[in-house]
PDB file of N, CA and C in Angstrom:
ATOM      1  N   MET A 595     -39.582 259.748 137.798  1.00  0.00           N
ATOM      2  CA  MET A 595     -40.449 258.656 137.403  1.00  0.00           C
ATOM      3  C   MET A 595     -41.825 259.167 136.958  1.00  0.00           C
ATOM      4  N   ARG A 596     -42.191 260.363 137.390  1.00  0.00           N
ATOM      5  CA  ARG A 596     -43.510 260.924 137.044  1.00  0.00           C
ATOM      6  C   ARG A 596     -43.641 261.159 135.539  1.00  0.00           C
ATOM      7  N   TRP A 597     -42.597 261.657 134.896  1.00  0.00           N
ATOM      8  CA  TRP A 597     -42.679 261.940 133.457  1.00  0.00           C
ATOM      9  C   TRP A 597     -42.843 260.655 132.657  1.00  0.00           C
ATOM     10  N   MET A 598     -42.287 259.565 133.168  1.00  0.00           N
ATOM     11  CA  MET A 598     -42.417 258.280 132.489  1.00  0.00           C
ATOM     12  C   MET A 598     -43.871 257.799 132.533  1.00  0.00           C
ATOM     13  N   THR A 599     -44.530 258.017 133.661  1.00  0.00           N
ATOM     14  CA  THR A 599     -45.936 257.646 133.792  1.00  0.00           C
ATOM     15  C   THR A 599     -46.804 258.475 132.860  1.00  0.00           C
ATOM     16  N   ILE A 600     -46.552 259.773 132.794  1.00  0.00           N
ATOM     17  CA  ILE A 600     -47.314 260.654 131.907  1.00  0.00           C
ATOM     18  C   ILE A 600     -47.123 260.227 130.458  1.00  0.00           C
ATOM     19  N   LEU A 601     -45.908 259.941 130.072  1.00  0.00           N
ATOM     20  CA  LEU A 601     -45.626 259.506 128.706  1.00  0.00           C
ATOM     21  C   LEU A 601     -46.321 258.180 128.400  1.00  0.00           C
ATOM     22  N   PHE A 602     -46.300 257.273 129.358  1.00  0.00           N
ATOM     23  CA  PHE A 602     -46.935 255.968 129.183  1.00  0.00           C
ATOM     24  C   PHE A 602     -48.440 256.114 128.956  1.00  0.00           C
ATOM     25  N   TYR A 603     -49.106 256.900 129.808  1.00  0.00           N
ATOM     26  CA  TYR A 603     -50.549 257.108 129.651  1.00  0.00           C
ATOM     27  C   TYR A 603     -50.867 257.860 128.367  1.00  0.00           C
ATOM     28  N   ASN A 604     -50.013 258.775 127.992  1.00  0.00           N
ATOM     29  CA  ASN A 604     -50.223 259.532 126.758  1.00  0.00           C
ATOM     30  C   ASN A 604     -50.199 258.602 125.548  1.00  0.00           C
ATOM     31  N   VAL A 605     -49.252 257.703 125.506  1.00  0.00           N
ATOM     32  CA  VAL A 605     -49.150 256.756 124.392  1.00  0.00           C
ATOM     33  C   VAL A 605     -50.358 255.821 124.371  1.00  0.00           C
ATOM     34  N   ILE A 606     -50.773 255.342 125.530  1.00  0.00           N
ATOM     35  CA  ILE A 606     -51.927 254.442 125.599  1.00  0.00           C
ATOM     36  C   ILE A 606     -53.199 255.158 125.159  1.00  0.00           C
ATOM     37  N   LEU A 607     -53.419 256.376 125.642  1.00  0.00           N
ATOM     38  CA  LEU A 607     -54.633 257.106 125.272  1.00  0.00           C
ATOM     39  C   LEU A 607     -54.648 257.456 123.792  1.00  0.00           C
ATOM     40  N   ASN A 608     -53.490 257.778 123.232  1.00  0.00           N
ATOM     41  CA  ASN A 608     -53.437 258.043 121.791  1.00  0.00           C
ATOM     42  C   ASN A 608     -53.773 256.787 120.997  1.00  0.00           C
ATOM     43  N   ALA A 609     -53.266 255.662 121.433  1.00  0.00           N
ATOM     44  CA  ALA A 609     -53.549 254.412 120.723  1.00  0.00           C
ATOM     45  C   ALA A 609     -55.031 254.051 120.814  1.00  0.00           C
ATOM     46  N   VAL A 610     -55.614 254.211 121.981  1.00  0.00           N
ATOM     47  CA  VAL A 610     -57.029 253.875 122.159  1.00  0.00           C
ATOM     48  C   VAL A 610     -57.917 254.815 121.356  1.00  0.00           C
ATOM     49  N   SER A 611     -57.681 256.118 121.476  1.00  0.00           N
ATOM     50  CA  SER A 611     -58.527 257.067 120.746  1.00  0.00           C
ATOM     51  C   SER A 611     -58.338 256.924 119.240  1.00  0.00           C
ATOM     52  N   GLY A 612     -57.118 256.724 118.792  1.00  0.00           N
ATOM     53  CA  GLY A 612     -56.869 256.540 117.369  1.00  0.00           C
ATOM     54  C   GLY A 612     -57.509 255.280 116.827  1.00  0.00           C
ATOM     55  N   THR A 613     -57.480 254.208 117.606  1.00  0.00           N
ATOM     56  CA  THR A 613     -58.088 252.951 117.175  1.00  0.00           C
ATOM     57  C   THR A 613     -59.606 253.069 117.088  1.00  0.00           C
ATOM     58  N   LEU A 614     -60.213 253.741 118.058  1.00  0.00           N
ATOM     59  CA  LEU A 614     -61.665 253.933 118.016  1.00  0.00           C
ATOM     60  C   LEU A 614     -62.081 254.776 116.817  1.00  0.00           C
ATOM     61  N   ILE A 615     -61.365 255.852 116.570  1.00  0.00           N
ATOM     62  CA  ILE A 615     -61.693 256.715 115.436  1.00  0.00           C
ATOM     63  C   ILE A 615     -61.451 255.975 114.123  1.00  0.00           C
ATOM     64  N   PHE A 616     -60.407 255.161 114.059  1.00  0.00           N
ATOM     65  CA  PHE A 616     -60.153 254.376 112.851  1.00  0.00           C
ATOM     66  C   PHE A 616     -61.280 253.369 112.602  1.00  0.00           C
ATOM     67  N   GLY A 617     -61.802 252.777 113.662  1.00  0.00           N
ATOM     68  CA  GLY A 617     -62.918 251.847 113.513  1.00  0.00           C
ATOM     69  C   GLY A 617     -64.163 252.519 112.956  1.00  0.00           C
ATOM     70  N   VAL A 618     -64.462 253.709 113.465  1.00  0.00           N
ATOM     71  CA  VAL A 618     -65.608 254.468 112.945  1.00  0.00           C
ATOM     72  C   VAL A 618     -65.368 254.842 111.490  1.00  0.00           C
ATOM     73  N   TRP A 619     -64.147 255.257 111.172  1.00  0.00           N
ATOM     74  CA  TRP A 619     -63.821 255.632 109.791  1.00  0.00           C
ATOM     75  C   TRP A 619     -63.949 254.429 108.855  1.00  0.00           C
ATOM     76  N   SER A 620     -63.554 253.258 109.312  1.00  0.00           N
ATOM     77  CA  SER A 620     -63.650 252.056 108.473  1.00  0.00           C
ATOM     78  C   SER A 620     -65.102 251.720 108.140  1.00  0.00           C
ATOM     79  N   ILE A 621     -65.980 251.891 109.124  1.00  0.00           N
ATOM     80  CA  ILE A 621     -67.401 251.641 108.876  1.00  0.00           C
ATOM     81  C   ILE A 621     -67.954 252.668 107.897  1.00  0.00           C
ATOM     82  N   CYS A 622     -67.639 253.926 108.123  1.00  0.00           N
ATOM     83  CA  CYS A 622     -68.125 254.993 107.236  1.00  0.00           C
ATOM     84  C   CYS A 622     -67.514 254.884 105.847  1.00  0.00           C
ATOM     85  N   LYS A 623     -66.316 254.341 105.756  1.00  0.00           N
ATOM     86  CA  LYS A 623     -65.634 254.213 104.465  1.00  0.00           C
ATOM     87  C   LYS A 623     -66.450 253.386 103.483  1.00  0.00           C
ATOM     88  N   ARG A 624     -67.022 252.315 103.962  1.00  0.00           N
ATOM     89  CA  ARG A 624     -67.832 251.459 103.086  1.00  0.00           C
ATOM     90  C   ARG A 624     -69.056 252.205 102.561  1.00  0.00           C
ATOM     91  N   ILE A 625     -69.680 252.984 103.428  1.00  0.00           N
ATOM     92  CA  ILE A 625     -70.857 253.761 103.011  1.00  0.00           C
ATOM     93  C   ILE A 625     -70.454 254.809 101.983  1.00  0.00           C
ATOM     94  N   TRP A 626     -69.369 255.525 102.253  1.00  0.00           N
ATOM     95  CA  TRP A 626     -68.942 256.607 101.364  1.00  0.00           C
ATOM     96  C   TRP A 626     -68.457 256.065 100.024  1.00  0.00           C
ATOM     97  N   GLU A 627     -67.827 254.890 100.017  1.00  0.00           N
ATOM     98  CA  GLU A 627     -67.383 254.309  98.745  1.00  0.00           C
ATOM     99  C   GLU A 627     -68.575 253.918  97.875  1.00  0.00           C
ATOM    100  N   LYS A 628     -69.625 253.411  98.493  1.00  0.00           N
ATOM    101  CA  LYS A 628     -70.818 253.042  97.725  1.00  0.00           C
ATOM    102  C   LYS A 628     -71.481 254.271  97.112  1.00  0.00           C
ATOM    103  N   LYS A 629     -71.431 255.391  97.840  1.00  0.00           N
ATOM    104  CA  LYS A 629     -72.051 256.626  97.343  1.00  0.00           C
ATOM    105  C   LYS A 629     -71.120 257.417  96.433  1.00  0.00           C
ATOM    106  N   GLY A 630     -69.860 257.016  96.363  1.00  0.00           N
ATOM    107  CA  GLY A 630     -68.896 257.710  95.514  1.00  0.00           C
ATOM    108  C   GLY A 630     -68.378 259.007  96.107  1.00  0.00           C
ATOM    109  N   GLN A 631     -68.417 259.141  97.412  1.00  0.00           N
ATOM    110  CA  GLN A 631     -67.978 260.365  98.084  1.00  0.00           C
ATOM    111  C   GLN A 631     -66.517 260.229  98.532  1.00  0.00           C
ATOM    112  N   TYR A 632     -65.623 260.207  97.571  1.00  0.00           N
ATOM    113  CA  TYR A 632     -64.211 260.000  97.894  1.00  0.00           C
ATOM    114  C   TYR A 632     -63.575 261.223  98.537  1.00  0.00           C
ATOM    115  N   ASP A 633     -64.089 262.420  98.272  1.00  0.00           N
ATOM    116  CA  ASP A 633     -63.530 263.618  98.895  1.00  0.00           C
ATOM    117  C   ASP A 633     -63.771 263.604 100.403  1.00  0.00           C
ATOM    118  N   VAL A 634     -64.947 263.169 100.831  1.00  0.00           N
ATOM    119  CA  VAL A 634     -65.245 263.061 102.261  1.00  0.00           C
ATOM    120  C   VAL A 634     -64.376 261.984 102.889  1.00  0.00           C
ATOM    121  N   LEU A 635     -64.192 260.899 102.173  1.00  0.00           N
ATOM    122  CA  LEU A 635     -63.418 259.761 102.661  1.00  0.00           C
ATOM    123  C   LEU A 635     -61.994 260.170 103.022  1.00  0.00           C
ATOM    124  N   TYR A 636     -61.335 260.882 102.135  1.00  0.00           N
ATOM    125  CA  TYR A 636     -59.939 261.227 102.379  1.00  0.00           C
ATOM    126  C   TYR A 636     -59.782 262.420 103.309  1.00  0.00           C
ATOM    127  N   ASN A 637     -60.761 263.298 103.375  1.00  0.00           N
ATOM    128  CA  ASN A 637     -60.703 264.374 104.364  1.00  0.00           C
ATOM    129  C   ASN A 637     -60.845 263.817 105.777  1.00  0.00           C
ATOM    130  N   CYS A 638     -61.700 262.829 105.954  1.00  0.00           N
ATOM    131  CA  CYS A 638     -61.857 262.211 107.265  1.00  0.00           C
ATOM    132  C   CYS A 638     -60.645 261.358 107.632  1.00  0.00           C
ATOM    133  N   LEU A 639     -59.953 260.834 106.637  1.00  0.00           N
ATOM    134  CA  LEU A 639     -58.742 260.067 106.916  1.00  0.00           C
ATOM    135  C   LEU A 639     -57.677 260.956 107.554  1.00  0.00           C
ATOM    136  N   LYS A 640     -57.635 262.213 107.193  1.00  0.00           N
ATOM    137  CA  LYS A 640     -56.702 263.153 107.820  1.00  0.00           C
ATOM    138  C   LYS A 640     -57.003 263.299 109.306  1.00  0.00           C
ATOM    139  N   VAL A 641     -58.270 263.311 109.668  1.00  0.00           N
ATOM    140  CA  VAL A 641     -58.663 263.396 111.076  1.00  0.00           C
ATOM    141  C   VAL A 641     -58.235 262.136 111.821  1.00  0.00           C
ATOM    142  N   VAL A 642     -58.377 260.991 111.187  1.00  0.00           N
ATOM    143  CA  VAL A 642     -57.977 259.725 111.805  1.00  0.00           C
ATOM    144  C   VAL A 642     -56.470 259.710 112.052  1.00  0.00           C
ATOM    145  N   LEU A 643     -55.702 260.134 111.081  1.00  0.00           N
ATOM    146  CA  LEU A 643     -54.248 260.171 111.259  1.00  0.00           C
ATOM    147  C   LEU A 643     -53.850 261.160 112.347  1.00  0.00           C
ATOM    148  N   ALA A 644     -54.540 262.274 112.428  1.00  0.00           N
ATOM    149  CA  ALA A 644     -54.251 263.253 113.475  1.00  0.00           C
ATOM    150  C   ALA A 644     -54.554 262.684 114.855  1.00  0.00           C
ATOM    151  N   ALA A 645     -55.564 261.831 114.964  1.00  0.00           N
ATOM    152  CA  ALA A 645     -55.907 261.227 116.253  1.00  0.00           C
ATOM    153  C   ALA A 645     -54.779 260.340 116.766  1.00  0.00           C
ATOM    154  N   PHE A 646     -54.041 259.704 115.860  1.00  0.00           N
ATOM    155  CA  PHE A 646     -52.902 258.893 116.282  1.00  0.00           C
ATOM    156  C   PHE A 646     -51.686 259.749 116.628  1.00  0.00           C
ATOM    157  N   LEU A 647     -51.549 260.907 115.997  1.00  0.00           N
ATOM    158  CA  LEU A 647     -50.338 261.700 116.159  1.00  0.00           C
ATOM    159  C   LEU A 647     -50.433 262.771 117.239  1.00  0.00           C
ATOM    160  N   LEU A 648     -51.607 263.375 117.414  1.00  0.00           N
ATOM    161  CA  LEU A 648     -51.746 264.439 118.407  1.00  0.00           C
ATOM    162  C   LEU A 648     -51.787 263.851 119.814  1.00  0.00           C
ATOM    163  N   PRO A 649     -51.145 264.503 120.754  1.00  0.00           N
ATOM    164  CA  PRO A 649     -51.104 263.976 122.130  1.00  0.00           C
ATOM    165  C   PRO A 649     -52.401 264.242 122.882  1.00  0.00           C
ATOM    166  N   ILE A 650     -53.429 263.457 122.609  1.00  0.00           N
ATOM    167  CA  ILE A 650     -54.722 263.616 123.262  1.00  0.00           C
ATOM    168  C   ILE A 650     -54.625 263.272 124.748  1.00  0.00           C
ATOM    169  N   GLY A 651     -53.697 262.433 125.108  1.00  0.00           N
ATOM    170  CA  GLY A 651     -53.521 262.046 126.498  1.00  0.00           C
ATOM    171  C   GLY A 651     -53.195 263.210 127.416  1.00  0.00           C
ATOM    172  N   TRP A 652     -52.538 264.239 126.902  1.00  0.00           N
ATOM    173  CA  TRP A 652     -52.227 265.410 127.723  1.00  0.00           C
ATOM    174  C   TRP A 652     -53.506 266.111 128.161  1.00  0.00           C
ATOM    175  N   LEU A 653     -54.486 266.173 127.307  1.00  0.00           N
ATOM    176  CA  LEU A 653     -55.753 266.809 127.671  1.00  0.00           C
ATOM    177  C   LEU A 653     -56.438 266.044 128.795  1.00  0.00           C
ATOM    178  N   TYR A 654     -56.371 264.725 128.733  1.00  0.00           N
ATOM    179  CA  TYR A 654     -56.986 263.899 129.769  1.00  0.00           C
ATOM    180  C   TYR A 654     -56.268 264.072 131.113  1.00  0.00           C
ATOM    181  N   LEU A 655     -54.970 264.160 131.094  1.00  0.00           N
ATOM    182  CA  LEU A 655     -54.212 264.227 132.339  1.00  0.00           C
ATOM    183  C   LEU A 655     -54.292 265.584 133.026  1.00  0.00           C
ATOM    184  N   PHE A 656     -54.451 266.654 132.261  1.00  0.00           N
ATOM    185  CA  PHE A 656     -54.377 267.979 132.858  1.00  0.00           C
ATOM    186  C   PHE A 656     -55.724 268.659 133.035  1.00  0.00           C
ATOM    187  N   PHE A 657     -56.808 268.093 132.497  1.00  0.00           N
ATOM    188  CA  PHE A 657     -58.119 268.747 132.650  1.00  0.00           C
ATOM    189  C   PHE A 657     -59.109 267.853 133.331  1.00  0.00           C
TER     190      PHE A 657
END
């Protein structure tokens, strides 16, 4: 049952961290679009997608 708990917290932490980073990216997106900085916009989008996919919850549980 322990592995199920770890998996559950991992999924929740990934969703929370990914949602927060996506919110920051959405705010910055409007600023960058006005300035015409599309290269920064799409490079930061890669970081946002990684926040949803990388298991950040493991770092929280083990450190």
